[in-house]
mmCIF file of C-alpha atoms (C1' of nucleotides) in Angstrom:
data_model
loop_
_atom_site.group_PDB
_atom_site.id
_atom_site.type_symbol
_atom_site.label_atom_id
_atom_site.label_comp_id
_atom_site.label_asym_id
_atom_site.label_seq_id
_atom_site.Cartn_x
_atom_site.Cartn_y
_atom_site.Cartn_z
ATOM 1 C CA MET A 87 2.503 5.681 -9.272
ATOM 2 C CA ARG A 88 3.696 7.955 -6.328
ATOM 3 C CA LEU A 89 6.000 7.256 -3.188
ATOM 4 C CA SER A 90 4.494 8.557 -0.201
ATOM 5 C CA LYS A 91 6.099 11.445 2.040
ATOM 6 C CA ARG A 92 6.359 8.311 4.831
ATOM 7 C CA GLY A 93 8.184 6.528 2.393
ATOM 8 C CA GLU A 94 10.203 9.418 1.198
ATOM 9 C CA TYR A 95 11.064 10.483 4.765
ATOM 10 C CA GLY A 96 12.038 6.791 5.616
ATOM 11 C CA LEU A 97 14.467 6.494 2.760
ATOM 12 C CA ARG A 98 15.969 9.975 3.550
ATOM 13 C CA ALA A 99 16.750 8.728 7.525
ATOM 14 C CA MET A 100 17.864 5.162 6.423
ATOM 15 C CA MET A 101 20.625 7.034 3.718
ATOM 16 C CA ARG A 102 21.467 9.350 6.573
ATOM 17 C CA LEU A 103 22.301 6.925 8.859
ATOM 18 C CA ALA A 104 24.267 5.027 6.511
ATOM 19 C CA GLU A 105 26.291 7.799 5.094
ATOM 20 C CA ASP A 106 28.705 7.981 7.224
ATOM 21 C CA ILE A 107 29.882 4.568 8.245
ATOM 22 C CA GLN A 108 33.535 4.273 8.993
ATOM 23 C CA PRO A 109 35.150 1.043 8.376
ATOM 24 C CA GLY A 110 35.895 -0.965 11.345
ATOM 25 C CA GLN A 111 33.587 1.364 13.553
ATOM 26 C CA PRO A 112 30.214 0.435 14.994
ATOM 27 C CA TYR A 113 27.217 2.097 12.968
ATOM 28 C CA PRO A 114 26.733 5.752 14.075
ATOM 29 C CA LEU A 115 23.770 6.545 16.271
ATOM 30 C CA MET A 116 21.686 9.439 15.867
ATOM 31 C CA GLN A 117 18.604 10.751 17.213
ATOM 32 C CA ILE A 118 15.239 11.171 15.783
ATOM 33 C CA LYS A 119 15.570 14.783 16.431
ATOM 34 C CA GLU A 120 18.780 15.194 14.696
ATOM 35 C CA ILE A 121 17.612 13.133 11.694
ATOM 36 C CA ALA A 122 14.603 15.035 11.660
ATOM 37 C CA GLY A 123 16.271 18.503 11.757
ATOM 38 C CA ARG A 124 18.857 17.759 9.189
ATOM 39 C CA ASP A 125 16.695 16.407 6.763
ATOM 40 C CA LYS A 126 13.548 18.646 7.704
ATOM 41 C CA ILE A 127 10.884 15.877 8.714
ATOM 42 C CA PRO A 128 8.612 16.609 11.236
ATOM 43 C CA ALA A 129 10.353 14.629 14.481
ATOM 44 C CA LYS A 130 6.977 12.964 15.680
ATOM 45 C CA PHE A 131 6.098 11.473 12.361
ATOM 46 C CA LEU A 132 9.539 10.350 11.808
ATOM 47 C CA GLU A 133 9.232 8.746 15.384
ATOM 48 C CA GLN A 134 6.675 6.401 13.843
ATOM 49 C CA ILE A 135 8.524 5.691 10.409
ATOM 50 C CA LEU A 136 11.846 4.770 12.488
ATOM 51 C CA LEU A 137 9.770 2.509 14.890
ATOM 52 C CA ALA A 138 8.221 0.729 12.069
ATOM 53 C CA LEU A 139 11.837 0.191 10.324
ATOM 54 C CA LYS A 140 13.099 -0.895 13.792
ATOM 55 C CA ASN A 141 10.105 -3.682 14.086
ATOM 56 C CA ALA A 142 11.098 -4.905 10.599
ATOM 57 C CA GLY A 143 14.835 -5.225 11.642
ATOM 58 C CA LEU A 144 16.202 -2.757 9.409
ATOM 59 C CA LEU A 145 16.929 -0.335 12.624
ATOM 60 C CA HIS A 146 18.083 -0.849 16.042
ATOM 61 C CA SER A 147 18.181 1.368 18.815
ATOM 62 C CA LYS A 148 19.612 2.229 22.033
ATOM 63 C CA MET A 149 17.377 3.917 24.854
ATOM 64 C CA GLY A 150 17.966 6.449 27.312
ATOM 65 C CA ILE A 151 20.563 9.088 27.573
ATOM 66 C CA GLY A 152 23.104 8.830 24.364
ATOM 67 C CA GLY A 153 20.409 6.602 22.728
ATOM 68 C CA GLY A 154 19.475 6.973 19.037
ATOM 69 C CA TYR A 155 18.945 4.578 16.040
ATOM 70 C CA TYR A 156 21.659 2.738 14.084
ATOM 71 C CA LEU A 157 21.564 0.688 10.859
ATOM 72 C CA GLY A 158 20.334 -2.997 12.196
ATOM 73 C CA LYS A 159 22.487 -4.759 9.144
ATOM 74 C CA PRO A 160 25.116 -3.748 7.005
ATOM 75 C CA PRO A 161 24.054 -1.227 4.499
ATOM 76 C CA GLU A 162 25.045 -3.745 1.551
ATOM 77 C CA GLU A 163 22.169 -6.031 2.817
ATOM 78 C CA ILE A 164 19.334 -3.264 3.253
ATOM 79 C CA THR A 165 17.704 -2.801 -0.343
ATOM 80 C CA LEU A 166 15.054 0.298 -0.803
ATOM 81 C CA GLY A 167 12.838 -1.965 -1.782
ATOM 82 C CA HIS A 168 12.473 -3.759 1.601
ATOM 83 C CA ILE A 169 12.518 -0.270 3.324
ATOM 84 C CA ILE A 170 9.734 1.070 0.811
ATOM 85 C CA ARG A 171 7.621 -2.323 1.366
ATOM 86 C CA VAL A 172 7.844 -1.683 4.800
ATOM 87 C CA LEU A 173 6.752 1.826 5.050
ATOM 88 C CA ASP A 174 4.425 1.914 1.673
ATOM 89 C CA GLY A 175 3.517 -1.406 1.007
ATOM 90 C CA PRO A 176 3.979 -3.538 -2.191
ATOM 91 C CA LEU A 177 5.881 -2.244 -5.026
ATOM 92 C CA ALA A 178 3.270 -3.501 -7.702
ATOM 93 C CA PRO A 179 0.827 -1.186 -9.077
ATOM 94 C CA ILE A 180 -2.116 -3.022 -8.837
ATOM 95 C CA ARG A 181 -2.707 -6.088 -6.389
ATOM 96 C CA CYS A 182 -3.339 -9.134 -8.659
ATOM 97 C CA VAL A 183 0.284 -8.665 -9.874
ATOM 98 C CA SER A 184 2.219 -8.459 -6.307
ATOM 99 C CA GLN A 185 4.429 -10.842 -5.465
ATOM 100 C CA THR A 186 4.378 -10.213 -1.825
ATOM 101 C CA ALA A 187 0.659 -9.395 -1.509
ATOM 102 C CA TYR A 188 -1.215 -10.936 -4.195
ATOM 103 C CA GLU A 189 -5.055 -10.521 -4.335
ATOM 104 C CA PRO A 190 -7.299 -11.727 -7.258
ATOM 105 C CA CYS A 191 -8.519 -8.638 -9.491
ATOM 106 C CA GLY A 192 -11.738 -10.388 -10.595
ATOM 107 C CA CYS A 193 -11.006 -9.805 -14.422
ATOM 108 C CA PRO A 194 -12.681 -12.766 -16.075
ATOM 109 C CA ASP A 195 -9.649 -14.134 -17.207
ATOM 110 C CA ALA A 196 -6.417 -13.550 -15.445
ATOM 111 C CA LEU A 197 -4.190 -15.565 -17.689
ATOM 112 C CA THR A 198 -5.037 -13.334 -20.408
ATOM 113 C CA CYS A 199 -5.867 -9.911 -18.687
ATOM 114 C CA GLY A 200 -4.169 -7.224 -20.900
ATOM 115 C CA LEU A 201 -3.662 -4.891 -17.713
ATOM 116 C CA ARG A 202 -2.031 -7.440 -15.894
ATOM 117 C CA LEU A 203 0.402 -8.474 -18.656
ATOM 118 C CA VAL A 204 1.654 -4.789 -18.529
ATOM 119 C CA MET A 205 1.349 -4.005 -14.988
ATOM 120 C CA SER A 206 3.008 -7.113 -14.350
ATOM 121 C CA ASP A 207 6.215 -5.893 -16.683
ATOM 122 C CA VAL A 208 6.093 -2.729 -14.723
ATOM 123 C CA ARG A 209 6.225 -4.296 -11.156
ATOM 124 C CA GLU A 210 8.899 -6.578 -12.611
ATOM 125 C CA ALA A 211 11.105 -3.300 -13.669
ATOM 126 C CA VAL A 212 10.554 -1.202 -10.421
ATOM 127 C CA ALA A 213 11.548 -4.235 -8.539
ATOM 128 C CA ALA A 214 14.797 -4.843 -10.249
ATOM 129 C CA ILE A 215 15.610 -1.228 -9.653
ATOM 130 C CA LEU A 216 14.951 -1.277 -5.844
ATOM 131 C CA ASP A 217 15.528 -4.762 -4.968
ATOM 132 C CA HIS A 218 19.156 -4.250 -6.201
ATOM 133 C CA THR A 219 19.811 -1.031 -5.253
ATOM 134 C CA SER A 220 21.047 -0.676 -1.329
ATOM 135 C CA LEU A 221 21.991 1.746 1.027
ATOM 136 C CA ALA A 222 25.751 1.202 0.278
ATOM 137 C CA ASP A 223 25.140 1.320 -3.743
ATOM 138 C CA ILE A 224 23.133 4.976 -2.885
ATOM 139 C CA THR A 225 26.157 6.065 -0.567
ATOM 140 C CA ASN A 226 28.902 4.993 -3.320
ATOM 141 C CA ARG A 227 27.103 6.692 -6.006
ATOM 142 C CA VAL A 228 26.638 9.937 -3.931
ATOM 143 C CA ASP A 229 30.473 9.859 -3.193
ATOM 144 C CA GLY A 230 31.318 9.424 -6.692
ATOM 145 C CA LEU A 231 29.102 11.876 -8.081
ATOM 146 C CA ARG A 232 30.397 14.413 -5.458
ATOM 147 C CA LEU A 233 33.884 13.460 -6.296
ATOM 148 C CA SER A 234 33.266 14.253 -10.221
ATOM 149 C CA LEU A 235 31.753 17.258 -9.606
ATOM 150 C CA GLY A 236 34.735 18.491 -7.299
ATOM 151 C CA LEU A 237 32.515 19.265 -4.452
ATOM 152 C CA GLY A 238 34.231 19.198 -0.797
ATOM 153 C CA GLU A 239 33.450 17.051 1.967
ATOM 154 C CA MET B 120 3.633 2.909 -6.172
ATOM 155 C CA ARG B 121 -0.125 2.166 -7.263
ATOM 156 C CA LEU B 122 -2.408 2.523 -10.191
ATOM 157 C CA SER B 123 -5.837 4.164 -9.139
ATOM 158 C CA LYS B 124 -8.827 3.047 -9.789
ATOM 159 C CA ARG B 125 -9.376 5.592 -12.123
ATOM 160 C CA GLY B 126 -6.465 4.697 -13.865
ATOM 161 C CA GLU B 127 -7.583 1.054 -14.239
ATOM 162 C CA TYR B 128 -11.004 1.667 -15.422
ATOM 163 C CA GLY B 129 -9.699 4.052 -18.014
ATOM 164 C CA LEU B 130 -7.056 1.352 -19.316
ATOM 165 C CA ARG B 131 -9.800 -1.232 -19.204
ATOM 166 C CA ALA B 132 -12.144 1.210 -21.250
ATOM 167 C CA MET B 133 -9.568 1.855 -23.721
ATOM 168 C CA MET B 134 -8.614 -1.745 -23.908
ATOM 169 C CA ARG B 135 -12.061 -2.840 -24.692
ATOM 170 C CA LEU B 136 -12.575 -0.273 -27.009
ATOM 171 C CA ALA B 137 -9.368 -1.403 -28.914
ATOM 172 C CA GLU B 138 -10.308 -5.149 -28.850
ATOM 173 C CA ASP B 139 -12.413 -5.616 -31.625
ATOM 174 C CA ILE B 140 -11.256 -3.268 -34.236
ATOM 175 C CA GLN B 141 -11.503 -4.731 -37.858
ATOM 176 C CA PRO B 142 -9.230 -3.628 -40.582
ATOM 177 C CA GLY B 143 -10.828 -1.224 -42.974
ATOM 178 C CA GLN B 144 -13.719 -0.497 -40.731
ATOM 179 C CA PRO B 145 -14.574 2.750 -38.810
ATOM 180 C CA TYR B 146 -13.366 2.128 -34.842
ATOM 181 C CA PRO B 147 -16.107 0.212 -32.814
ATOM 182 C CA LEU B 148 -18.384 2.674 -30.876
ATOM 183 C CA MET B 149 -19.308 1.760 -27.586
ATOM 184 C CA GLN B 150 -21.706 3.337 -25.019
ATOM 185 C CA ILE B 151 -20.682 4.036 -21.604
ATOM 186 C CA LYS B 152 -23.219 1.599 -20.249
ATOM 187 C CA GLU B 153 -21.797 -1.172 -22.037
ATOM 188 C CA ILE B 154 -18.284 -0.673 -21.091
ATOM 189 C CA ALA B 155 -19.301 -0.344 -17.660
ATOM 190 C CA GLY B 156 -21.665 -3.527 -17.593
ATOM 191 C CA ARG B 157 -18.687 -5.401 -19.405
ATOM 192 C CA ASP B 158 -15.804 -4.552 -17.188
ATOM 193 C CA LYS B 159 -17.882 -4.102 -13.939
ATOM 194 C CA ILE B 160 -17.233 -0.442 -13.661
ATOM 195 C CA PRO B 161 -19.689 2.173 -11.841
ATOM 196 C CA ALA B 162 -21.416 3.711 -14.785
ATOM 197 C CA LYS B 163 -21.498 7.355 -13.377
ATOM 198 C CA PHE B 164 -17.616 7.192 -12.568
ATOM 199 C CA LEU B 165 -16.726 5.930 -16.016
ATOM 200 C CA GLU B 166 -18.548 8.685 -17.570
ATOM 201 C CA GLN B 167 -16.372 11.181 -15.959
ATOM 202 C CA ILE B 168 -13.288 9.329 -16.538
ATOM 203 C CA LEU B 169 -13.929 8.700 -20.129
ATOM 204 C CA LEU B 170 -14.910 12.638 -20.841
ATOM 205 C CA ALA B 171 -11.306 13.345 -19.289
ATOM 206 C CA LEU B 172 -9.775 10.899 -21.984
ATOM 207 C CA LYS B 173 -12.019 12.811 -24.608
ATOM 208 C CA ASN B 174 -11.004 16.115 -23.752
ATOM 209 C CA ALA B 175 -7.142 14.884 -24.098
ATOM 210 C CA GLY B 176 -7.895 13.879 -27.532
ATOM 211 C CA LEU B 177 -7.913 9.927 -26.784
ATOM 212 C CA LEU B 178 -11.502 9.712 -27.349
ATOM 213 C CA HIS B 179 -13.952 10.560 -29.893
ATOM 214 C CA SER B 180 -17.705 10.954 -28.933
ATOM 215 C CA LYS B 181 -20.984 10.767 -30.472
ATOM 216 C CA MET B 182 -24.168 12.120 -28.998
ATOM 217 C CA GLY B 183 -27.665 10.995 -29.132
ATOM 218 C CA ILE B 184 -29.093 8.003 -30.191
ATOM 219 C CA GLY B 185 -27.097 5.371 -31.405
ATOM 220 C CA GLY B 186 -24.150 7.124 -29.934
ATOM 221 C CA GLY B 187 -20.956 6.506 -27.985
ATOM 222 C CA TYR B 188 -17.380 6.467 -27.504
ATOM 223 C CA TYR B 189 -14.588 5.502 -30.062
ATOM 224 C CA LEU B 190 -10.796 5.831 -30.377
ATOM 225 C CA GLY B 191 -9.726 9.195 -31.066
ATOM 226 C CA LYS B 192 -6.486 8.181 -32.670
ATOM 227 C CA PRO B 193 -5.046 4.397 -34.310
ATOM 228 C CA PRO B 194 -4.408 2.202 -31.162
ATOM 229 C CA GLU B 195 -0.646 2.010 -32.658
ATOM 230 C CA GLU B 196 -0.704 5.456 -31.568
ATOM 231 C CA ILE B 197 -2.138 5.370 -27.942
ATOM 232 C CA THR B 198 0.459 4.333 -25.351
ATOM 233 C CA LEU B 199 -0.830 3.563 -21.907
ATOM 234 C CA GLY B 200 1.731 6.314 -20.673
ATOM 235 C CA HIS B 201 -0.351 8.550 -22.083
ATOM 236 C CA ILE B 202 -3.818 7.343 -20.550
ATOM 237 C CA ILE B 203 -2.270 7.096 -17.033
ATOM 238 C CA ARG B 204 -1.062 10.863 -17.147
ATOM 239 C CA VAL B 205 -4.087 11.869 -18.099
ATOM 240 C CA LEU B 206 -6.024 10.005 -15.532
ATOM 241 C CA ASP B 207 -3.751 9.934 -12.435
ATOM 242 C CA GLY B 208 -0.703 12.721 -13.354
ATOM 243 C CA PRO B 209 2.705 12.116 -13.713
ATOM 244 C CA LEU B 210 4.450 8.617 -13.873
ATOM 245 C CA ALA B 211 7.143 9.838 -11.663
ATOM 246 C CA PRO B 212 7.148 8.548 -7.821
ATOM 247 C CA ILE B 213 8.687 11.882 -6.603
ATOM 248 C CA ARG B 214 7.682 14.788 -8.351
ATOM 249 C CA CYS B 215 11.176 16.359 -8.538
ATOM 250 C CA VAL B 216 12.336 13.562 -10.921
ATOM 251 C CA SER B 217 9.321 14.086 -13.181
ATOM 252 C CA GLN B 218 9.446 15.058 -17.119
ATOM 253 C CA THR B 219 6.361 16.277 -17.280
ATOM 254 C CA ALA B 220 5.352 17.995 -13.910
ATOM 255 C CA TYR B 221 8.589 18.931 -12.561
ATOM 256 C CA GLU B 222 8.890 20.473 -8.971
ATOM 257 C CA PRO B 223 11.566 21.248 -6.585
ATOM 258 C CA CYS B 224 11.877 18.754 -3.699
ATOM 259 C CA GLY B 225 13.839 21.212 -1.266
ATOM 260 C CA CYS B 226 16.702 18.641 -1.207
ATOM 261 C CA PRO B 227 19.892 20.669 -0.125
ATOM 262 C CA ASP B 228 21.862 19.572 -3.412
ATOM 263 C CA ALA B 229 19.617 18.418 -5.888
ATOM 264 C CA LEU B 230 22.446 17.125 -8.328
ATOM 265 C CA THR B 231 23.790 14.634 -5.679
ATOM 266 C CA CYS B 232 20.650 13.579 -3.942
ATOM 267 C CA GLY B 233 20.495 10.001 -3.675
ATOM 268 C CA LEU B 234 16.974 9.499 -3.527
ATOM 269 C CA ARG B 235 16.623 11.518 -6.909
ATOM 270 C CA LEU B 236 19.056 9.199 -8.715
ATOM 271 C CA VAL B 237 17.335 6.529 -7.812
ATOM 272 C CA MET B 238 13.637 7.566 -8.205
ATOM 273 C CA SER B 239 14.773 9.108 -11.774
ATOM 274 C CA ASP B 240 15.878 5.513 -12.477
ATOM 275 C CA VAL B 241 12.581 4.217 -11.805
ATOM 276 C CA ARG B 242 10.888 6.927 -13.489
ATOM 277 C CA GLU B 243 12.764 6.089 -16.360
ATOM 278 C CA ALA B 244 11.918 2.382 -16.388
ATOM 279 C CA VAL B 245 8.280 3.107 -15.798
ATOM 280 C CA ALA B 246 7.917 5.288 -18.526
ATOM 281 C CA ALA B 247 10.167 2.974 -20.976
ATOM 282 C CA ILE B 248 7.799 0.259 -20.735
ATOM 283 C CA LEU B 249 4.333 2.484 -20.363
ATOM 284 C CA ASP B 250 5.563 4.752 -23.327
ATOM 285 C CA HIS B 251 6.290 2.525 -25.566
ATOM 286 C CA THR B 252 3.334 0.000 -25.021
ATOM 287 C CA SER B 253 0.441 1.178 -27.354
ATOM 288 C CA LEU B 254 -3.072 -0.181 -27.052
ATOM 289 C CA ALA B 255 -2.394 -2.278 -30.231
ATOM 290 C CA ASP B 256 0.621 -3.835 -28.382
ATOM 291 C CA ILE B 257 -1.934 -5.103 -25.539
ATOM 292 C CA THR B 258 -4.238 -6.691 -27.826
ATOM 293 C CA ASN B 259 -1.733 -8.560 -30.006
ATOM 294 C CA ARG B 260 -0.380 -9.660 -26.867
ATOM 295 C CA VAL B 261 -3.432 -10.985 -25.484
ATOM 296 C CA ASP B 262 -4.463 -12.431 -28.512
ATOM 297 C CA GLY B 263 -1.264 -14.083 -28.957
ATOM 298 C CA LEU B 264 -1.527 -15.678 -25.426
ATOM 299 C CA ARG B 265 -5.112 -16.585 -26.335
ATOM 300 C CA LEU B 266 -4.276 -18.546 -29.307
ATOM 301 C CA SER B 267 -0.941 -20.088 -27.824
ATOM 302 C CA LEU B 268 -3.591 -21.334 -24.715
ATOM 303 C CA GLY B 269 -6.088 -22.866 -26.975
ATOM 304 C CA LEU B 270 -8.758 -20.568 -26.385
ATOM 305 C CA GLY B 271 -11.574 -19.769 -28.455
ATOM 306 C CA GLU B 272 -12.254 -16.473 -29.714
ATOM 307 C "C1'" DA C 285 -41.888 14.828 -29.758
ATOM 308 C "C1'" DT C 286 -39.571 11.775 -27.643
ATOM 309 C "C1'" DA C 287 -36.139 8.914 -25.812
ATOM 310 C "C1'" DA C 288 -31.196 7.673 -26.260
ATOM 311 C "C1'" DA C 289 -27.200 8.836 -25.730
ATOM 312 C "C1'" DG C 290 -23.041 12.081 -24.001
ATOM 313 C "C1'" DT C 291 -21.757 16.656 -21.147
ATOM 314 C "C1'" DC C 292 -20.817 19.108 -17.229
ATOM 315 C "C1'" DT C 293 -20.532 20.417 -12.274
ATOM 316 C "C1'" DA C 294 -21.544 19.841 -7.775
ATOM 317 C "C1'" DT C 295 -21.236 16.919 -3.753
ATOM 318 C "C1'" DA C 296 -21.213 13.037 -0.756
ATOM 319 C "C1'" DA C 297 -18.684 9.111 1.189
ATOM 320 C "C1'" DT C 298 -14.883 7.131 2.245
ATOM 321 C "C1'" DA C 299 -10.292 6.029 2.733
ATOM 322 C "C1'" DG C 300 -5.524 7.304 2.982
ATOM 323 C "C1'" DT C 301 -2.149 10.128 4.385
ATOM 324 C "C1'" DT C 302 0.520 13.405 7.342
ATOM 325 C "C1'" DA C 303 1.160 14.924 11.320
ATOM 326 C "C1'" DT C 304 0.434 16.014 16.563
ATOM 327 C "C1'" DA C 305 -0.486 14.469 21.398
ATOM 328 C "C1'" DG C 306 0.703 12.363 25.596
ATOM 329 C "C1'" DA C 307 1.439 9.276 28.957
ATOM 330 C "C1'" DC C 308 4.816 5.573 29.352
ATOM 331 C "C1'" DT C 309 9.768 3.164 29.380
ATOM 332 C "C1'" DT C 310 14.670 2.749 29.686
ATOM 333 C "C1'" DT C 311 19.470 4.185 30.845
ATOM 334 C "C1'" DA C 312 23.210 7.095 31.911
ATOM 335 C "C1'" DA C 313 25.072 10.089 34.585
ATOM 336 C "C1'" DA C 314 24.866 13.647 38.579
ATOM 337 C "C1'" DT D 86 18.404 7.662 43.543
ATOM 338 C "C1'" DT D 87 16.888 11.420 41.230
ATOM 339 C "C1'" DT D 88 16.788 13.429 36.993
ATOM 340 C "C1'" DA D 89 16.403 14.163 32.128
ATOM 341 C "C1'" DA D 90 17.354 12.495 27.748
ATOM 342 C "C1'" DA D 91 16.398 9.343 24.618
ATOM 343 C "C1'" DG D 92 13.011 5.747 22.516
ATOM 344 C "C1'" DT D 93 8.283 3.353 22.822
ATOM 345 C "C1'" DC D 94 3.055 2.991 21.756
ATOM 346 C "C1'" DT D 95 -1.290 4.218 21.015
ATOM 347 C "C1'" DA D 96 -4.653 7.354 19.902
ATOM 348 C "C1'" DT D 97 -6.812 10.965 17.128
ATOM 349 C "C1'" DA D 98 -7.003 15.390 14.795
ATOM 350 C "C1'" DA D 99 -6.385 17.415 10.325
ATOM 351 C "C1'" DC D 100 -6.009 17.523 5.625
ATOM 352 C "C1'" DT D 101 -6.095 15.391 1.028
ATOM 353 C "C1'" DA D 102 -7.262 12.445 -2.529
ATOM 354 C "C1'" DT D 103 -10.041 8.994 -4.249
ATOM 355 C "C1'" DT D 104 -14.303 6.576 -5.202
ATOM 356 C "C1'" DA D 105 -18.786 7.331 -6.103
ATOM 357 C "C1'" DT D 106 -23.370 9.346 -6.961
ATOM 358 C "C1'" DA D 107 -26.708 12.758 -8.335
ATOM 359 C "C1'" DG D 108 -29.102 15.942 -11.394
ATOM 360 C "C1'" DA D 109 -29.858 19.422 -14.621
ATOM 361 C "C1'" DC D 110 -28.407 19.719 -19.164
ATOM 362 C "C1'" DT D 111 -27.290 19.233 -24.678
ATOM 363 C "C1'" DT D 112 -27.394 16.905 -28.801
ATOM 364 C "C1'" DT D 113 -29.245 13.669 -32.180
ATOM 365 C "C1'" DA D 114 -31.932 9.650 -34.685
ATOM 366 C "C1'" DT D 115 -36.484 8.386 -35.488
#
DNA sequence: ATAAAGTCTATAATAGTTATAGACTTTAAA
DNA sequence: TTTAAAGTCTATAACTATTATAGACTTTAT
C-alpha cells in the first residue's frame, strides 16, 4: 500500500512547478537540476521521471540554453491520480479491481469474491481522493495553512 | 499502491477459515495443505504466512495428527486492516503519515507539506475501510450477494 | 513406533525499485 | 559558427523486496 520514491519525487516536482504560478504570466520554467537541488532528488533519477511525465503530456519542456520544464496543462486540470498512474501504475491494490488496468485474478467466482468486494471499495476511496485533487488544490491548501499558521512568504 | 501476494494469500486464508463457522460450534480447523489447495496458494509460502498470523494472535493452531489452524478470535473482531498490517506493514502510502510506523520524511516543513496532507487523507480513507471491515462483515456480504444472485450454497 | 500435522530458519529465484552513466540533440548567445 | 547549457534516450548497475522452496525439527493421536 505504498507510494514509490518515483511517485513521490514526481509529485514533489509537479507541486514545485505549480507552486509559484503567477496569474497572467506563462507557467514558470525550471531546470531539472534546480528541482533536484530544492527537493533533494537525485538529478538523473528525476530526469527519467520528468521525461515520463512529459511523454504523458503533463509537462512540456524547452531544450537548450534557458530551457527547462513547465506544466503542460493548467494546475487545476492536473490531478495527483493522473501523475501517480503515469509513474507507478494503477491505483488499485489488486489488479482484478483496476479500472485502468484490469486483469482477472483467477478466483473461482469473481462476482462474489470477498477480497474483490473490499479491495474495490479501497480503490474507489483512493481514487475519489487522488482523482479529485489537483495541483491547484494542493497549492491552495498549503498556502491556506501557511497563512493560518502565520508563516512568512 | 498495491497489496502483496503475501497479503492477498493471508486475507484469502483468513476468509476461508471464517467462512463456514457454525454458531455454537468450535471454530473450524483446517490444514495448511487444504487451504493451499482450495485457494491455489503455494503451501510452503502459506505456511510462513499463517505462522506470522499466529504469532500476531490472529490464528491459533493445533499440532500433530488431526491438527490445523483456526481463528484466534471471533471473526467480528478480526479486521482486514490488522491482517494486512501484520503481513505487509503499515497502511500509509508514505511513512511520514503512518499512525503505526511513523518516520520523518525530511521535507523542510512537515506541517505544511502538500504531499503529507494528501497522503494523510489517503491513509485515513484506506484505514477507515480496512479497520472497520471484519472477517464477519466479509462473509455476510458474500453470503448476501450469493443469495441475491440465486446461487446455491 | 509411526505418520500426520505444525514450527522455524535459511536461502534460492525472481522481480521491482532506485540510481548512475554516457552518448546524443536542440538552442541561445557570444 | 562555435560553444555551453539545457533536455533526450537507452542501457545497465546496485540494491531491496517479494515470492517461493528446502529441510531439519517438534508435537500429538493412534
